Each structure stands twice: as structure tokens, then as C-alpha cells.
PDB file of N, CA and C in Angstrom:
ATOM      1  N   GLY A   1      65.185 144.200  48.723  1.00 40.00           N
ATOM      2  CA  GLY A   1      65.960 144.077  49.923  1.00 40.00           C
ATOM      3  C   GLY A   1      67.397 143.686  49.621  1.00 40.00           C
ATOM      4  N   ILE A   2      68.164 143.544  50.655  1.00 44.00           N
ATOM      5  CA  ILE A   2      69.568 143.180  50.542  1.00 44.00           C
ATOM      6  C   ILE A   2      69.678 141.670  50.360  1.00 44.00           C
ATOM      7  N   PRO A   3      70.342 141.222  49.274  1.00 45.00           N
ATOM      8  CA  PRO A   3      70.510 139.777  49.118  1.00 45.00           C
ATOM      9  C   PRO A   3      71.554 139.251  50.097  1.00 45.00           C
ATOM     10  N   TYR A   4      71.288 138.116  50.693  1.00 47.00           N
ATOM     11  CA  TYR A   4      72.265 137.482  51.570  1.00 47.00           C
ATOM     12  C   TYR A   4      72.039 135.981  51.539  1.00 47.00           C
ATOM     13  N   ASP A   5      73.027 135.254  51.984  1.00 53.00           N
ATOM     14  CA  ASP A   5      72.943 133.806  51.900  1.00 53.00           C
ATOM     15  C   ASP A   5      72.153 133.213  53.044  1.00 53.00           C
ATOM     16  N   SER A   6      71.219 132.380  52.723  1.00 54.00           N
ATOM     17  CA  SER A   6      70.531 131.596  53.744  1.00 54.00           C
ATOM     18  C   SER A   6      70.727 130.111  53.442  1.00 54.00           C
ATOM     19  N   ASP A   7      71.364 129.820  52.310  1.00 59.00           N
ATOM     20  CA  ASP A   7      71.534 128.428  51.888  1.00 59.00           C
ATOM     21  C   ASP A   7      72.948 128.140  51.386  1.00 59.00           C
ATOM     22  N   GLY A   8      73.924 128.980  51.772  1.00 57.00           N
ATOM     23  CA  GLY A   8      75.294 128.769  51.326  1.00 57.00           C
ATOM     24  C   GLY A   8      75.642 129.500  50.049  1.00 57.00           C
ATOM     25  N   SER A   9      74.694 130.203  49.450  1.00 63.00           N
ATOM     26  CA  SER A   9      74.983 130.948  48.222  1.00 63.00           C
ATOM     27  C   SER A   9      75.692 132.262  48.575  1.00 63.00           C
ATOM     28  N   PRO A  10      76.418 132.846  47.624  1.00 67.00           N
ATOM     29  CA  PRO A  10      77.129 134.107  47.917  1.00 67.00           C
ATOM     30  C   PRO A  10      76.171 135.200  48.373  1.00 67.00           C
ATOM     31  N   GLY A  11      76.664 136.065  49.239  1.00 71.00           N
ATOM     32  CA  GLY A  11      75.873 137.183  49.724  1.00 71.00           C
ATOM     33  C   GLY A  11      76.636 138.475  49.509  1.00 71.00           C
ATOM     34  N   GLN A  12      75.948 139.581  49.659  1.00 78.00           N
ATOM     35  CA  GLN A  12      76.597 140.880  49.528  1.00 78.00           C
ATOM     36  C   GLN A  12      75.902 141.879  50.438  1.00 78.00           C
ATOM     37  N   TYR A  13      76.640 142.929  50.800  1.00 86.00           N
ATOM     38  CA  TYR A  13      76.084 143.975  51.637  1.00 86.00           C
ATOM     39  C   TYR A  13      76.855 145.257  51.383  1.00 86.00           C
ATOM     40  N   ARG A  14      76.162 146.353  51.397  1.00 91.00           N
ATOM     41  CA  ARG A  14      76.780 147.661  51.239  1.00 91.00           C
ATOM     42  C   ARG A  14      76.332 148.533  52.397  1.00 91.00           C
ATOM     43  N   CYS A  15      77.317 149.175  53.066  1.00 95.00           N
ATOM     44  CA  CYS A  15      76.964 150.105  54.139  1.00 95.00           C
ATOM     45  C   CYS A  15      76.156 151.256  53.560  1.00 95.00           C
ATOM     46  N   PRO A  16      75.284 151.857  54.354  1.00 96.00           N
ATOM     47  CA  PRO A  16      74.511 153.001  53.876  1.00 96.00           C
ATOM     48  C   PRO A  16      75.426 154.146  53.404  1.00 96.00           C
ATOM     49  N   ASP A  17      74.926 154.967  52.481  1.00 96.00           N
ATOM     50  CA  ASP A  17      75.688 156.126  52.011  1.00 96.00           C
ATOM     51  C   ASP A  17      76.147 156.961  53.205  1.00 96.00           C
ATOM     52  N   GLY A  18      77.383 157.444  53.130  1.00 97.00           N
ATOM     53  CA  GLY A  18      77.928 158.266  54.203  1.00 97.00           C
ATOM     54  C   GLY A  18      78.510 157.470  55.356  1.00 97.00           C
ATOM     55  N   SER A  19      78.591 156.152  55.195  1.00 97.00           N
ATOM     56  CA  SER A  19      79.165 155.305  56.244  1.00 97.00           C
ATOM     57  C   SER A  19      80.128 154.309  55.616  1.00 97.00           C
ATOM     58  N   ALA A  20      80.884 153.613  56.466  1.00 96.00           N
ATOM     59  CA  ALA A  20      81.861 152.627  55.997  1.00 96.00           C
ATOM     60  C   ALA A  20      81.944 151.482  56.991  1.00 96.00           C
ATOM     61  N   VAL A  21      82.554 150.384  56.562  1.00 96.00           N
ATOM     62  CA  VAL A  21      82.719 149.218  57.431  1.00 96.00           C
ATOM     63  C   VAL A  21      83.645 149.581  58.583  1.00 96.00           C
ATOM     64  N   SER A  22      83.176 149.322  59.789  1.00 97.00           N
ATOM     65  CA  SER A  22      83.951 149.642  60.986  1.00 97.00           C
ATOM     66  C   SER A  22      84.293 148.411  61.813  1.00 97.00           C
ATOM     67  N   GLY A  23      83.693 147.264  61.494  1.00 96.00           N
ATOM     68  CA  GLY A  23      83.972 146.067  62.270  1.00 96.00           C
ATOM     69  C   GLY A  23      83.285 144.844  61.708  1.00 96.00           C
ATOM     70  N   ILE A  24      83.468 143.741  62.421  1.00 94.00           N
ATOM     71  CA  ILE A  24      82.832 142.475  62.052  1.00 94.00           C
ATOM     72  C   ILE A  24      82.223 141.851  63.301  1.00 94.00           C
ATOM     73  N   TYR A  25      81.266 140.973  63.075  1.00 94.00           N
ATOM     74  CA  TYR A  25      80.673 140.203  64.159  1.00 94.00           C
ATOM     75  C   TYR A  25      80.320 138.840  63.604  1.00 94.00           C
ATOM     76  N   GLY A  26      80.054 137.889  64.460  1.00 91.00           N
ATOM     77  CA  GLY A  26      79.681 136.586  63.961  1.00 91.00           C
ATOM     78  C   GLY A  26      79.688 135.513  65.008  1.00 91.00           C
ATOM     79  N   ILE A  27      79.839 134.279  64.529  1.00 90.00           N
ATOM     80  CA  ILE A  27      79.823 133.092  65.376  1.00 90.00           C
ATOM     81  C   ILE A  27      81.003 132.210  64.988  1.00 90.00           C
ATOM     82  N   ILE A  28      81.777 131.823  65.994  1.00 88.00           N
ATOM     83  CA  ILE A  28      82.914 130.928  65.802  1.00 88.00           C
ATOM     84  C   ILE A  28      82.524 129.548  66.319  1.00 88.00           C
ATOM     85  N   GLY A  29      82.727 128.523  65.484  1.00 83.00           N
ATOM     86  CA  GLY A  29      82.456 127.148  65.883  1.00 83.00           C
ATOM     87  C   GLY A  29      83.759 126.410  66.114  1.00 83.00           C
ATOM     88  N   SER A  30      83.757 125.118  65.924  1.00 81.00           N
ATOM     89  CA  SER A  30      84.949 124.287  66.110  1.00 81.00           C
ATOM     90  C   SER A  30      85.974 124.584  65.029  1.00 81.00           C
ATOM     91  N   ASN A  31      86.924 125.462  65.346  1.00 77.00           N
ATOM     92  CA  ASN A  31      88.026 125.797  64.434  1.00 77.00           C
ATOM     93  C   ASN A  31      87.572 126.383  63.105  1.00 77.00           C
ATOM     94  N   ARG A  32      86.449 127.097  63.095  1.00 78.00           N
ATOM     95  CA  ARG A  32      86.002 127.744  61.859  1.00 78.00           C
ATOM     96  C   ARG A  32      85.016 128.865  62.182  1.00 78.00           C
ATOM     97  N   ALA A  33      84.875 129.766  61.228  1.00 79.00           N
ATOM     98  CA  ALA A  33      83.877 130.833  61.336  1.00 79.00           C
ATOM     99  C   ALA A  33      82.558 130.281  60.809  1.00 79.00           C
ATOM    100  N   ASN A  34      81.575 130.130  61.688  1.00 83.00           N
ATOM    101  CA  ASN A  34      80.265 129.640  61.257  1.00 83.00           C
ATOM    102  C   ASN A  34      79.475 130.708  60.519  1.00 83.00           C
ATOM    103  N   GLY A  35      79.564 131.947  60.984  1.00 85.00           N
ATOM    104  CA  GLY A  35      78.841 133.050  60.364  1.00 85.00           C
ATOM    105  C   GLY A  35      79.572 134.351  60.609  1.00 85.00           C
ATOM    106  N   VAL A  36      79.505 135.264  59.629  1.00 88.00           N
ATOM    107  CA  VAL A  36      80.206 136.544  59.728  1.00 88.00           C
ATOM    108  C   VAL A  36      79.304 137.638  59.172  1.00 88.00           C
ATOM    109  N   GLY A  37      79.328 138.803  59.826  1.00 91.00           N
ATOM    110  CA  GLY A  37      78.602 139.978  59.351  1.00 91.00           C
ATOM    111  C   GLY A  37      79.460 141.220  59.494  1.00 91.00           C
ATOM    112  N   LEU A  38      79.060 142.297  58.828  1.00 93.00           N
ATOM    113  CA  LEU A  38      79.788 143.564  58.844  1.00 93.00           C
ATOM    114  C   LEU A  38      79.038 144.601  59.661  1.00 93.00           C
ATOM    115  N   LYS A  39      79.795 145.464  60.343  1.00 96.00           N
ATOM    116  CA  LYS A  39      79.227 146.588  61.090  1.00 96.00           C
ATOM    117  C   LYS A  39      79.618 147.879  60.376  1.00 96.00           C
ATOM    118  N   CYS A  40      78.725 148.854  60.345  1.00 97.00           N
ATOM    119  CA  CYS A  40      78.972 150.129  59.665  1.00 97.00           C
ATOM    120  C   CYS A  40      78.896 151.286  60.656  1.00 97.00           C
ATOM    121  N   ARG A  41      79.654 152.352  60.347  1.00 97.00           N
ATOM    122  CA  ARG A  41      79.660 153.549  61.194  1.00 97.00           C
ATOM    123  C   ARG A  41      79.695 154.778  60.292  1.00 97.00           C
ATOM    124  N   ASN A  42      78.997 155.838  60.707  1.00 97.00           N
ATOM    125  CA  ASN A  42      78.939 157.103  59.970  1.00 97.00           C
ATOM    126  C   ASN A  42      80.339 157.699  59.850  1.00 97.00           C
ATOM    127  N   LEU A  43      80.676 158.171  58.650  1.00 96.00           N
ATOM    128  CA  LEU A  43      82.009 158.723  58.410  1.00 96.00           C
ATOM    129  C   LEU A  43      82.229 160.078  59.072  1.00 96.00           C
ATOM    130  N   LEU A  44      81.173 160.851  59.286  1.00 95.00           N
ATOM    131  CA  LEU A  44      81.327 162.191  59.846  1.00 95.00           C
ATOM    132  C   LEU A  44      81.345 162.210  61.371  1.00 95.00           C
ATOM    133  N   ASN A  45      80.390 161.499  61.984  1.00 96.00           N
ATOM    134  CA  ASN A  45      80.279 161.611  63.446  1.00 96.00           C
ATOM    135  C   ASN A  45      80.569 160.311  64.200  1.00 96.00           C
ATOM    136  N   GLY A  46      80.839 159.224  63.490  1.00 96.00           N
ATOM    137  CA  GLY A  46      81.175 157.965  64.135  1.00 96.00           C
ATOM    138  C   GLY A  46      80.006 157.201  64.729  1.00 96.00           C
ATOM    139  N   ALA A  47      78.781 157.673  64.498  1.00 97.00           N
ATOM    140  CA  ALA A  47      77.601 156.987  65.036  1.00 97.00           C
ATOM    141  C   ALA A  47      77.379 155.652  64.322  1.00 97.00           C
ATOM    142  N   PRO A  48      76.880 154.639  65.023  1.00 96.00           N
ATOM    143  CA  PRO A  48      76.558 153.376  64.368  1.00 96.00           C
ATOM    144  C   PRO A  48      75.598 153.607  63.201  1.00 96.00           C
ATOM    145  N   ALA A  49      75.843 152.881  62.102  1.00 97.00           N
ATOM    146  CA  ALA A  49      75.016 153.064  60.905  1.00 97.00           C
ATOM    147  C   ALA A  49      74.477 151.738  60.399  1.00 97.00           C
ATOM    148  N   GLY A  50      74.279 150.800  61.296  1.00 95.00           N
ATOM    149  CA  GLY A  50      73.686 149.525  60.912  1.00 95.00           C
ATOM    150  C   GLY A  50      74.714 148.423  60.750  1.00 95.00           C
ATOM    151  N   GLN A  51      74.200 147.253  60.424  1.00 95.00           N
ATOM    152  CA  GLN A  51      75.060 146.104  60.196  1.00 95.00           C
ATOM    153  C   GLN A  51      74.392 145.180  59.199  1.00 95.00           C
ATOM    154  N   SER A  52      75.213 144.355  58.561  1.00 92.00           N
ATOM    155  CA  SER A  52      74.698 143.393  57.591  1.00 92.00           C
ATOM    156  C   SER A  52      73.988 142.258  58.310  1.00 92.00           C
ATOM    157  N   PRO A  53      73.238 141.469  57.556  1.00 89.00           N
ATOM    158  CA  PRO A  53      72.765 140.217  58.129  1.00 89.00           C
ATOM    159  C   PRO A  53      73.977 139.315  58.391  1.00 89.00           C
ATOM    160  N   LEU A  54      73.800 138.305  59.174  1.00 87.00           N
ATOM    161  CA  LEU A  54      74.856 137.337  59.430  1.00 87.00           C
ATOM    162  C   LEU A  54      74.931 136.383  58.240  1.00 87.00           C
ATOM    163  N   PHE A  55      76.058 136.356  57.552  1.00 83.00           N
ATOM    164  CA  PHE A  55      76.261 135.462  56.412  1.00 83.00           C
ATOM    165  C   PHE A  55      76.719 134.110  56.939  1.00 83.00           C
ATOM    166  N   GLY A  56      76.086 133.039  56.537  1.00 80.00           N
ATOM    167  CA  GLY A  56      76.450 131.702  56.993  1.00 80.00           C
ATOM    168  C   GLY A  56      75.508 131.221  58.070  1.00 80.00           C
ATOM    169  N   GLN A  57      76.021 130.330  58.934  1.00 77.00           N
ATOM    170  CA  GLN A  57      75.203 129.770  60.002  1.00 77.00           C
ATOM    171  C   GLN A  57      74.841 130.843  61.012  1.00 77.00           C
ATOM    172  N   LYS A  58      73.643 130.753  61.545  1.00 77.00           N
ATOM    173  CA  LYS A  58      73.143 131.745  62.500  1.00 77.00           C
ATOM    174  C   LYS A  58      73.301 131.297  63.952  1.00 77.00           C
ATOM    175  N   SER A  59      73.772 130.068  64.174  1.00 77.00           N
ATOM    176  CA  SER A  59      73.924 129.553  65.530  1.00 77.00           C
ATOM    177  C   SER A  59      74.998 128.471  65.531  1.00 77.00           C
ATOM    178  N   GLY A  60      75.242 127.874  66.701  1.00 81.00           N
ATOM    179  CA  GLY A  60      76.154 126.754  66.776  1.00 81.00           C
ATOM    180  C   GLY A  60      77.587 127.118  67.108  1.00 81.00           C
ATOM    181  N   GLY A  61      77.777 128.063  67.998  1.00 88.00           N
ATOM    182  CA  GLY A  61      79.130 128.431  68.387  1.00 88.00           C
ATOM    183  C   GLY A  61      79.122 129.579  69.377  1.00 88.00           C
ATOM    184  N   THR A  62      80.252 130.256  69.433  1.00 91.00           N
ATOM    185  CA  THR A  62      80.439 131.377  70.351  1.00 91.00           C
ATOM    186  C   THR A  62      80.419 132.684  69.570  1.00 91.00           C
ATOM    187  N   ALA A  63      79.618 133.633  70.021  1.00 92.00           N
ATOM    188  CA  ALA A  63      79.517 134.936  69.347  1.00 92.00           C
ATOM    189  C   ALA A  63      80.811 135.726  69.521  1.00 92.00           C
ATOM    190  N   PHE A  64      81.178 136.484  68.477  1.00 92.00           N
ATOM    191  CA  PHE A  64      82.291 137.420  68.587  1.00 92.00           C
ATOM    192  C   PHE A  64      81.870 138.751  67.987  1.00 92.00           C
ATOM    193  N   ASN A  65      82.547 139.805  68.414  1.00 94.00           N
ATOM    194  CA  ASN A  65      82.225 141.152  67.966  1.00 94.00           C
ATOM    195  C   ASN A  65      83.503 141.983  68.038  1.00 94.00           C
ATOM    196  N   TRP A  66      83.921 142.578  66.932  1.00 94.00           N
ATOM    197  CA  TRP A  66      85.105 143.425  66.923  1.00 94.00           C
ATOM    198  C   TRP A  66      84.799 144.686  66.117  1.00 94.00           C
ATOM    199  N   GLU A  67      85.210 145.832  66.647  1.00 96.00           N
ATOM    200  CA  GLU A  67      85.018 147.090  65.933  1.00 96.00           C
ATOM    201  C   GLU A  67      86.250 147.966  66.133  1.00 96.00           C
ATOM    202  N   ALA A  68      86.715 148.571  65.045  1.00 96.00           N
ATOM    203  CA  ALA A  68      87.845 149.494  65.119  1.00 96.00           C
ATOM    204  C   ALA A  68      87.432 150.716  65.929  1.00 96.00           C
ATOM    205  N   PRO A  69      88.328 151.261  66.736  1.00 95.00           N
ATOM    206  CA  PRO A  69      87.981 152.465  67.489  1.00 95.00           C
ATOM    207  C   PRO A  69      87.813 153.659  66.546  1.00 95.00           C
ATOM    208  N   HIS A  70      86.853 154.526  66.864  1.00 93.00           N
ATOM    209  CA  HIS A  70      86.657 155.745  66.076  1.00 93.00           C
ATOM    210  C   HIS A  70      87.895 156.622  66.240  1.00 93.00           C
ATOM    211  N   PRO A  71      88.473 157.181  65.215  1.00 94.00           N
ATOM    212  CA  PRO A  71      87.988 157.416  63.861  1.00 94.00           C
ATOM    213  C   PRO A  71      88.500 156.427  62.815  1.00 94.00           C
ATOM    214  N   TYR A  72      88.856 155.205  63.198  1.00 94.00           N
ATOM    215  CA  TYR A  72      89.397 154.224  62.252  1.00 94.00           C
ATOM    216  C   TYR A  72      88.289 153.383  61.638  1.00 94.00           C
ATOM    217  N   TYR A  73      88.557 152.890  60.421  1.00 95.00           N
ATOM    218  CA  TYR A  73      87.611 152.053  59.685  1.00 95.00           C
ATOM    219  C   TYR A  73      88.356 150.871  59.085  1.00 95.00           C
ATOM    220  N   VAL A  74      87.629 149.857  58.681  1.00 93.00           N
ATOM    221  CA  VAL A  74      88.221 148.659  58.089  1.00 93.00           C
ATOM    222  C   VAL A  74      88.543 148.931  56.620  1.00 93.00           C
ATOM    223  N   SER A  75      89.756 148.571  56.207  1.00 91.00           N
ATOM    224  CA  SER A  75      90.133 148.744  54.801  1.00 91.00           C
ATOM    225  C   SER A  75      90.250 147.409  54.077  1.00 91.00           C
ATOM    226  N   GLY A  76      90.195 146.302  54.803  1.00 86.00           N
ATOM    227  CA  GLY A  76      90.251 144.989  54.170  1.00 86.00           C
ATOM    228  C   GLY A  76      90.330 143.887  55.199  1.00 86.00           C
ATOM    229  N   PHE A  77      90.179 142.661  54.740  1.00 77.00           N
ATOM    230  CA  PHE A  77      90.260 141.476  55.589  1.00 77.00           C
ATOM    231  C   PHE A  77      91.191 140.481  54.932  1.00 77.00           C
ATOM    232  N   ASP A  78      91.901 139.724  55.734  1.00 77.00           N
ATOM    233  CA  ASP A  78      92.635 138.553  55.281  1.00 77.00           C
ATOM    234  C   ASP A  78      91.935 137.348  55.870  1.00 77.00           C
ATOM    235  N   GLY A  79      92.013 136.242  55.176  1.00 72.00           N
ATOM    236  CA  GLY A  79      91.405 135.038  55.703  1.00 72.00           C
ATOM    237  C   GLY A  79      92.015 133.807  55.084  1.00 72.00           C
ATOM    238  N   ARG A  80      91.531 132.674  55.533  1.00 68.00           N
ATOM    239  CA  ARG A  80      92.009 131.397  55.008  1.00 68.00           C
ATOM    240  C   ARG A  80      90.842 130.430  54.994  1.00 68.00           C
ATOM    241  N   SER A  81      90.768 129.633  53.948  1.00 67.00           N
ATOM    242  CA  SER A  81      89.703 128.630  53.892  1.00 67.00           C
ATOM    243  C   SER A  81      90.114 127.447  53.036  1.00 67.00           C
ATOM    244  N   GLY A  82      89.530 126.326  53.354  1.00 65.00           N
ATOM    245  CA  GLY A  82      89.570 125.126  52.529  1.00 65.00           C
ATOM    246  C   GLY A  82      88.130 124.910  52.130  1.00 65.00           C
ATOM    247  N   ASP A  83      87.490 123.933  52.763  1.00 66.00           N
ATOM    248  CA  ASP A  83      86.053 123.789  52.543  1.00 66.00           C
ATOM    249  C   ASP A  83      85.253 124.626  53.542  1.00 66.00           C
ATOM    250  N   LYS A  84      85.937 125.174  54.571  1.00 65.00           N
ATOM    251  CA  LYS A  84      85.335 126.065  55.570  1.00 65.00           C
ATOM    252  C   LYS A  84      86.272 127.240  55.800  1.00 65.00           C
ATOM    253  N   VAL A  85      85.736 128.388  56.196  1.00 67.00           N
ATOM    254  CA  VAL A  85      86.564 129.534  56.575  1.00 67.00           C
ATOM    255  C   VAL A  85      87.070 129.274  57.991  1.00 67.00           C
ATOM    256  N   ASP A  86      88.396 129.216  58.144  1.00 62.00           N
ATOM    257  CA  ASP A  86      88.940 128.921  59.469  1.00 62.00           C
ATOM    258  C   ASP A  86      89.832 130.033  60.002  1.00 62.00           C
ATOM    259  N   GLN A  87      89.925 131.149  59.281  1.00 66.00           N
ATOM    260  CA  GLN A  87      90.720 132.265  59.777  1.00 66.00           C
ATOM    261  C   GLN A  87      90.248 133.545  59.103  1.00 66.00           C
ATOM    262  N   ILE A  88      90.049 134.588  59.917  1.00 69.00           N
ATOM    263  CA  ILE A  88      89.697 135.914  59.395  1.00 69.00           C
ATOM    264  C   ILE A  88      90.655 136.901  59.987  1.00 69.00           C
TER     265      ILE A  88
END
């Protein structure tokens, strides 16, 4: 299966073949990202192609969901962290 963090250890995810990262989703807590996951979309027809597990905490905040409009895809993320991720 796909390795992911359930205890704070590093996680990884790869979109299925023929698809790419199209967005992110997760949970925002008090001034930090509690959990973040990736959304994938088919490169040819733009159909949803799954999403990663939620990396980090699975609860304890407000859900967010962002996806680039088709035909655009995510090419990278910027963020900021100290002991917690507080900006994506």
C-alpha cells in the first residue's frame, strides 16, 4: 500500500499514472495546518483521479479544499514552518 504518516513520520504519495496533482485539501487549526492531502486529476480528460490520505492530524480544525480549474495543474507549493507548518 501507500506509505503515509500516522505518527508524525514522513509520508509520500504518487498520483496514478496518467494523472497529476490538481489541488490540496486538509484541516487548518489554530494558526497552523493540522493535516494536508493531495488531489489528483486525469491529464487527458480532467476527471478526478483520486487523492492521497490526509498527512498529519485527521481532526481538530476547519476543513479546507482547493483545486486548480481544469486544464491547470499544481506545479509546486511554498510553505513556512517552525515546529509546525503554518503557511502553505
